[in-house]
Structures are given as C-alpha cells and as structure tokens.
Amino acid sequence: MGSLNWISRFIDETPGDNQVGGLSRQVPGVCWSRVNPTPTPNPAIRIWSIEMAEELGLEAKENDILGGKKLSSGMHPYAQRYGGHQFGNWAGQLGDGRAITLGEVDTGERILELQLKGSGVTPYSRFSDGKAVLRSSIREFLCSEAMHHLCVPTTRALSLVTTGEDVVRDILYDGRPAAEPGAIVCRV
C-alpha cells in the first residue's frame, strides 16, 4: 500500500485533534482526531475484491495493514467527529466509534478514502471496544458490493480480514454474551 498516492485533504483543510490515541473523550470544535488502529494478533484476509484492488492500483494483499497491525508510509489515520440526533434528541458529539480512516488515495481518476471498520477504539467510541464481529462484517462486505453491482451508489469494500481474536457480544440481546471471531472490513 506504500505505492498508493496517499493525500490528506480532509485533515489538511479542517480543524483537528492531534492528540494520538483512542481514549474515549469529548473533543469540541474539531472535525477529526488522530488515532491508530489497534494492532491485531493474527490478521488474515478472508475476502478480497479484485475489482476494487485494481481500481486502487493494489497488486498485493497486505494482511498486516488491512488487519490494523501496521501502517504504510503516507497514511495519516484519523476518526471523524460529527453531531446528530439519536432517538429523537440531539446527541451532541458523535463520530467514528469503530472505524478509522487510513487516508485518501488519489488514483488519478478520482480520490477514494480507505477506512478500517472494527479496527479499535477512537475518541468517539463512547462505551464500546471499537471492534467488529465476523457475522456483521460478512454482511457489510457482501451487501456493499451487491449494492454497487446493482448500480446503487454506496460504500465499496476492499477486504474482510479476520483478526485472530475473539470479541464478546450479546448475540441475541438476551443477557448472555458470548465470544465471536473478530473481523475488520476495509471500506472504500
């Protein structure tokens, strides 16, 4: 991924929080916070979009980067902050609670943003661990690619990576949490 033409328009042109780290906190007056993905023990690519990789100009699958274990030169990872309503009330600070943008890539034809969903805690995670599970990640990958091929404008998916760690979730929302395989989707 070091061969990609990484640019940083969003962080260059908007106010941001340069304190690196994912500690959940209030961050007033900014559009983004610097944060690095949480390293995963054993990232392995399970699904790969050849079409999306070709559009980006990627030739190799990079488990460690797409699994949040390391960064490539030119990347400036951050989480976006925004506000909005939840349950009919103004919620104040919201943001990318489990998604970390690696940066923007200029392909020569257009600019694309690469984001790792499920890659760890950000200042906007509130009470969450910032992780994603395999079952929801599979749905996101398949649905985003299906919508694209049905000509519905949407986020694309480059990869789905299992992390090699379990994530505890209350699968049936019945008070009985259980461990599930963790995963990260690279959104484009």
mmCIF file of C-alpha atoms in Angstrom:
data_model
loop_
_atom_site.group_PDB
_atom_site.id
_atom_site.type_symbol
_atom_site.label_atom_id
_atom_site.label_comp_id
_atom_site.label_asym_id
_atom_site.label_seq_id
_atom_site.Cartn_x
_atom_site.Cartn_y
_atom_site.Cartn_z
ATOM 1 C CA MET A 1 0.000 0.000 0.000
ATOM 2 C CA GLY A 2 3.053 2.208 0.167
ATOM 3 C CA SER A 3 2.871 2.544 -3.627
ATOM 4 C CA LEU A 4 -0.513 4.287 -3.438
ATOM 5 C CA ASN A 5 -0.682 8.069 -3.830
ATOM 6 C CA TRP A 6 -1.853 8.993 -0.320
ATOM 7 C CA ILE A 7 -3.153 12.515 0.207
ATOM 8 C CA SER A 8 -4.644 14.216 3.266
ATOM 9 C CA ARG A 9 -7.097 16.874 2.085
ATOM 10 C CA PHE A 10 -9.592 16.341 4.889
ATOM 11 C CA ILE A 11 -7.117 16.691 7.751
ATOM 12 C CA ASP A 12 -5.213 19.476 5.978
ATOM 13 C CA GLU A 13 -8.335 21.577 5.400
ATOM 14 C CA THR A 14 -10.345 21.073 8.596
ATOM 15 C CA PRO A 15 -9.648 21.630 12.313
ATOM 16 C CA GLY A 16 -8.491 18.526 14.136
ATOM 17 C CA ASP A 17 -7.348 16.930 17.356
ATOM 18 C CA ASN A 18 -3.672 15.970 17.085
ATOM 19 C CA GLN A 19 -3.607 14.015 20.348
ATOM 20 C CA VAL A 20 -2.992 10.489 19.054
ATOM 21 C CA GLY A 21 -4.990 7.852 20.835
ATOM 22 C CA GLY A 22 -8.312 6.180 21.125
ATOM 23 C CA LEU A 23 -9.278 7.135 24.660
ATOM 24 C CA SER A 24 -12.993 7.957 24.595
ATOM 25 C CA ARG A 25 -13.352 11.670 25.359
ATOM 26 C CA GLN A 26 -15.135 14.885 24.394
ATOM 27 C CA VAL A 27 -13.305 16.698 21.597
ATOM 28 C CA PRO A 28 -15.073 20.019 20.943
ATOM 29 C CA GLY A 29 -14.502 22.196 17.897
ATOM 30 C CA VAL A 30 -12.808 19.636 15.659
ATOM 31 C CA CYS A 31 -13.753 17.507 12.649
ATOM 32 C CA TRP A 32 -11.352 14.625 13.317
ATOM 33 C CA SER A 33 -8.987 13.051 15.831
ATOM 34 C CA ARG A 34 -5.728 11.276 15.083
ATOM 35 C CA VAL A 35 -5.916 7.636 16.057
ATOM 36 C CA ASN A 36 -4.095 4.485 15.010
ATOM 37 C CA PRO A 37 -5.763 1.108 14.526
ATOM 38 C CA THR A 38 -5.445 -1.297 17.457
ATOM 39 C CA PRO A 39 -2.927 -3.997 16.453
ATOM 40 C CA THR A 40 -4.481 -7.437 15.973
ATOM 41 C CA PRO A 41 -2.704 -10.713 16.802
ATOM 42 C CA ASN A 42 -3.194 -12.704 13.612
ATOM 43 C CA PRO A 43 -4.809 -10.806 10.718
ATOM 44 C CA ALA A 44 -5.779 -12.940 7.715
ATOM 45 C CA ILE A 45 -7.572 -11.767 4.578
ATOM 46 C CA ARG A 46 -10.675 -13.899 4.038
ATOM 47 C CA ILE A 47 -12.454 -11.944 1.283
ATOM 48 C CA TRP A 48 -10.755 -9.732 -1.322
ATOM 49 C CA SER A 49 -12.343 -7.578 -4.023
ATOM 50 C CA ILE A 50 -10.114 -7.943 -7.070
ATOM 51 C CA GLU A 51 -12.136 -5.261 -8.876
ATOM 52 C CA MET A 52 -11.684 -2.703 -6.070
ATOM 53 C CA ALA A 53 -7.988 -3.558 -5.717
ATOM 54 C CA GLU A 54 -7.460 -2.972 -9.442
ATOM 55 C CA GLU A 55 -9.232 0.392 -9.262
ATOM 56 C CA LEU A 56 -6.936 1.421 -6.405
ATOM 57 C CA GLY A 57 -3.867 0.079 -8.193
ATOM 58 C CA LEU A 58 -3.108 -2.504 -5.496
ATOM 59 C CA GLU A 59 -1.190 -5.572 -6.536
ATOM 60 C CA ALA A 60 -0.708 -7.338 -3.221
ATOM 61 C CA LYS A 61 -2.909 -8.252 -0.304
ATOM 62 C CA GLU A 62 -1.393 -6.773 2.837
ATOM 63 C CA ASN A 63 -2.759 -8.635 5.861
ATOM 64 C CA ASP A 64 -0.926 -6.553 8.453
ATOM 65 C CA ILE A 65 -2.157 -3.190 7.133
ATOM 66 C CA LEU A 66 -5.720 -4.267 6.345
ATOM 67 C CA GLY A 67 -5.866 -6.018 9.717
ATOM 68 C CA GLY A 68 -4.789 -2.889 11.584
ATOM 69 C CA LYS A 69 -1.448 -4.331 12.679
ATOM 70 C CA LYS A 70 0.773 -1.774 10.937
ATOM 71 C CA LEU A 71 0.651 1.384 8.832
ATOM 72 C CA SER A 72 2.228 2.244 5.498
ATOM 73 C CA SER A 73 4.101 5.417 4.648
ATOM 74 C CA GLY A 74 1.795 8.214 3.555
ATOM 75 C CA MET A 75 -1.114 7.149 5.752
ATOM 76 C CA HIS A 76 -2.499 9.684 8.232
ATOM 77 C CA PRO A 77 -5.128 7.720 10.188
ATOM 78 C CA TYR A 78 -7.983 9.529 11.917
ATOM 79 C CA ALA A 79 -11.556 9.146 13.128
ATOM 80 C CA GLN A 80 -14.201 11.653 12.047
ATOM 81 C CA ARG A 81 -16.316 13.609 14.515
ATOM 82 C CA TYR A 82 -19.858 14.695 13.760
ATOM 83 C CA GLY A 83 -23.076 15.527 15.548
ATOM 84 C CA GLY A 84 -26.610 14.374 15.125
ATOM 85 C CA HIS A 85 -29.866 13.189 16.555
ATOM 86 C CA GLN A 86 -30.405 9.811 18.174
ATOM 87 C CA PHE A 87 -33.804 8.589 19.298
ATOM 88 C CA GLY A 88 -35.347 11.987 18.527
ATOM 89 C CA ASN A 89 -32.904 14.019 20.620
ATOM 90 C CA TRP A 90 -29.755 15.978 19.812
ATOM 91 C CA ALA A 91 -26.906 13.671 20.820
ATOM 92 C CA GLY A 92 -24.074 16.199 20.638
ATOM 93 C CA GLN A 93 -20.730 14.639 19.817
ATOM 94 C CA LEU A 94 -20.931 11.526 17.696
ATOM 95 C CA GLY A 95 -18.280 10.108 15.412
ATOM 96 C CA ASP A 96 -16.485 7.080 14.054
ATOM 97 C CA GLY A 97 -16.708 4.820 17.094
ATOM 98 C CA ARG A 98 -15.182 1.760 15.451
ATOM 99 C CA ALA A 99 -13.937 2.998 12.095
ATOM 100 C CA ILE A 100 -10.530 4.502 11.429
ATOM 101 C CA THR A 101 -9.794 6.219 8.128
ATOM 102 C CA LEU A 102 -6.300 5.365 6.871
ATOM 103 C CA GLY A 103 -6.350 8.301 4.457
ATOM 104 C CA GLU A 104 -7.345 9.327 0.974
ATOM 105 C CA VAL A 105 -5.871 7.805 -2.184
ATOM 106 C CA ASP A 106 -5.617 9.710 -5.470
ATOM 107 C CA THR A 107 -5.953 7.089 -8.218
ATOM 108 C CA GLY A 108 -5.501 9.661 -10.984
ATOM 109 C CA GLU A 109 -9.171 9.285 -11.916
ATOM 110 C CA ARG A 110 -10.732 10.007 -8.543
ATOM 111 C CA ILE A 111 -9.993 10.314 -4.855
ATOM 112 C CA LEU A 112 -11.023 7.415 -2.624
ATOM 113 C CA GLU A 113 -10.994 7.144 1.162
ATOM 114 C CA LEU A 114 -9.859 3.894 2.803
ATOM 115 C CA GLN A 115 -11.343 3.110 6.201
ATOM 116 C CA LEU A 116 -10.967 0.135 8.529
ATOM 117 C CA LYS A 117 -14.237 -0.707 10.304
ATOM 118 C CA GLY A 118 -13.760 -2.680 13.508
ATOM 119 C CA SER A 119 -10.163 -1.560 13.977
ATOM 120 C CA GLY A 120 -10.331 -0.296 17.554
ATOM 121 C CA VAL A 121 -11.255 2.437 19.984
ATOM 122 C CA THR A 122 -11.473 6.070 18.911
ATOM 123 C CA PRO A 123 -12.332 9.180 20.949
ATOM 124 C CA TYR A 124 -15.893 8.678 19.672
ATOM 125 C CA SER A 125 -16.316 5.052 20.797
ATOM 126 C CA ARG A 126 -18.199 6.061 23.936
ATOM 127 C CA PHE A 127 -18.532 2.781 25.897
ATOM 128 C CA SER A 128 -17.553 0.442 23.068
ATOM 129 C CA ASP A 129 -14.369 -1.507 22.322
ATOM 130 C CA GLY A 130 -14.289 -0.342 18.693
ATOM 131 C CA LYS A 131 -14.247 -3.914 17.386
ATOM 132 C CA ALA A 132 -16.496 -5.696 14.882
ATOM 133 C CA VAL A 133 -17.513 -9.339 14.648
ATOM 134 C CA LEU A 134 -17.256 -11.637 11.658
ATOM 135 C CA ARG A 135 -21.014 -12.127 11.091
ATOM 136 C CA SER A 136 -21.789 -8.394 10.707
ATOM 137 C CA SER A 137 -18.592 -7.819 8.724
ATOM 138 C CA ILE A 138 -19.549 -10.502 6.194
ATOM 139 C CA ARG A 139 -22.956 -8.842 5.778
ATOM 140 C CA GLU A 140 -21.369 -5.432 5.263
ATOM 141 C CA PHE A 141 -18.867 -6.687 2.673
ATOM 142 C CA LEU A 142 -21.438 -8.645 0.658
ATOM 143 C CA CYS A 143 -24.177 -6.006 0.829
ATOM 144 C CA SER A 144 -21.922 -3.108 -0.162
ATOM 145 C CA GLU A 145 -20.569 -4.979 -3.171
ATOM 146 C CA ALA A 146 -24.047 -6.223 -4.150
ATOM 147 C CA MET A 147 -25.473 -2.686 -3.972
ATOM 148 C CA HIS A 148 -22.609 -1.404 -6.134
ATOM 149 C CA HIS A 149 -23.250 -4.072 -8.768
ATOM 150 C CA LEU A 150 -26.965 -3.209 -8.695
ATOM 151 C CA CYS A 151 -25.892 0.364 -9.624
ATOM 152 C CA VAL A 152 -26.849 1.810 -6.235
ATOM 153 C CA PRO A 153 -24.208 4.354 -5.141
ATOM 154 C CA THR A 154 -22.700 3.116 -1.884
ATOM 155 C CA THR A 155 -19.535 2.457 0.030
ATOM 156 C CA ARG A 156 -17.432 -0.297 -1.540
ATOM 157 C CA ALA A 157 -15.440 -2.988 0.238
ATOM 158 C CA LEU A 158 -11.832 -3.929 -0.496
ATOM 159 C CA SER A 159 -11.297 -6.683 2.040
ATOM 160 C CA LEU A 160 -12.574 -8.612 5.011
ATOM 161 C CA VAL A 161 -9.899 -9.648 7.485
ATOM 162 C CA THR A 162 -10.280 -11.920 10.495
ATOM 163 C CA THR A 163 -8.235 -10.602 13.408
ATOM 164 C CA GLY A 164 -7.302 -13.762 15.278
ATOM 165 C CA GLU A 165 -9.027 -12.543 18.431
ATOM 166 C CA ASP A 166 -12.453 -13.037 19.911
ATOM 167 C CA VAL A 167 -14.890 -10.196 20.551
ATOM 168 C CA VAL A 168 -17.551 -10.616 23.229
ATOM 169 C CA ARG A 169 -21.071 -9.637 22.154
ATOM 170 C CA ASP A 170 -24.608 -10.340 23.348
ATOM 171 C CA ILE A 171 -25.583 -12.024 20.080
ATOM 172 C CA LEU A 172 -29.296 -12.473 20.841
ATOM 173 C CA TYR A 173 -29.589 -9.454 23.176
ATOM 174 C CA ASP A 174 -30.747 -11.789 25.937
ATOM 175 C CA GLY A 175 -28.118 -11.031 28.578
ATOM 176 C CA ARG A 176 -25.872 -13.953 27.651
ATOM 177 C CA PRO A 177 -22.771 -12.540 25.956
ATOM 178 C CA ALA A 178 -20.530 -14.926 24.048
ATOM 179 C CA ALA A 179 -17.221 -14.745 22.222
ATOM 180 C CA GLU A 180 -17.311 -14.391 18.434
ATOM 181 C CA PRO A 181 -14.489 -14.121 15.884
ATOM 182 C CA GLY A 182 -13.332 -10.538 15.342
ATOM 183 C CA ALA A 183 -13.070 -9.009 11.872
ATOM 184 C CA ILE A 184 -12.214 -5.786 10.052
ATOM 185 C CA VAL A 185 -13.737 -4.563 6.779
ATOM 186 C CA CYS A 186 -11.748 -2.159 4.620
ATOM 187 C CA ARG A 187 -14.336 0.259 3.229
ATOM 188 C CA VAL A 188 -13.628 2.394 0.188
#
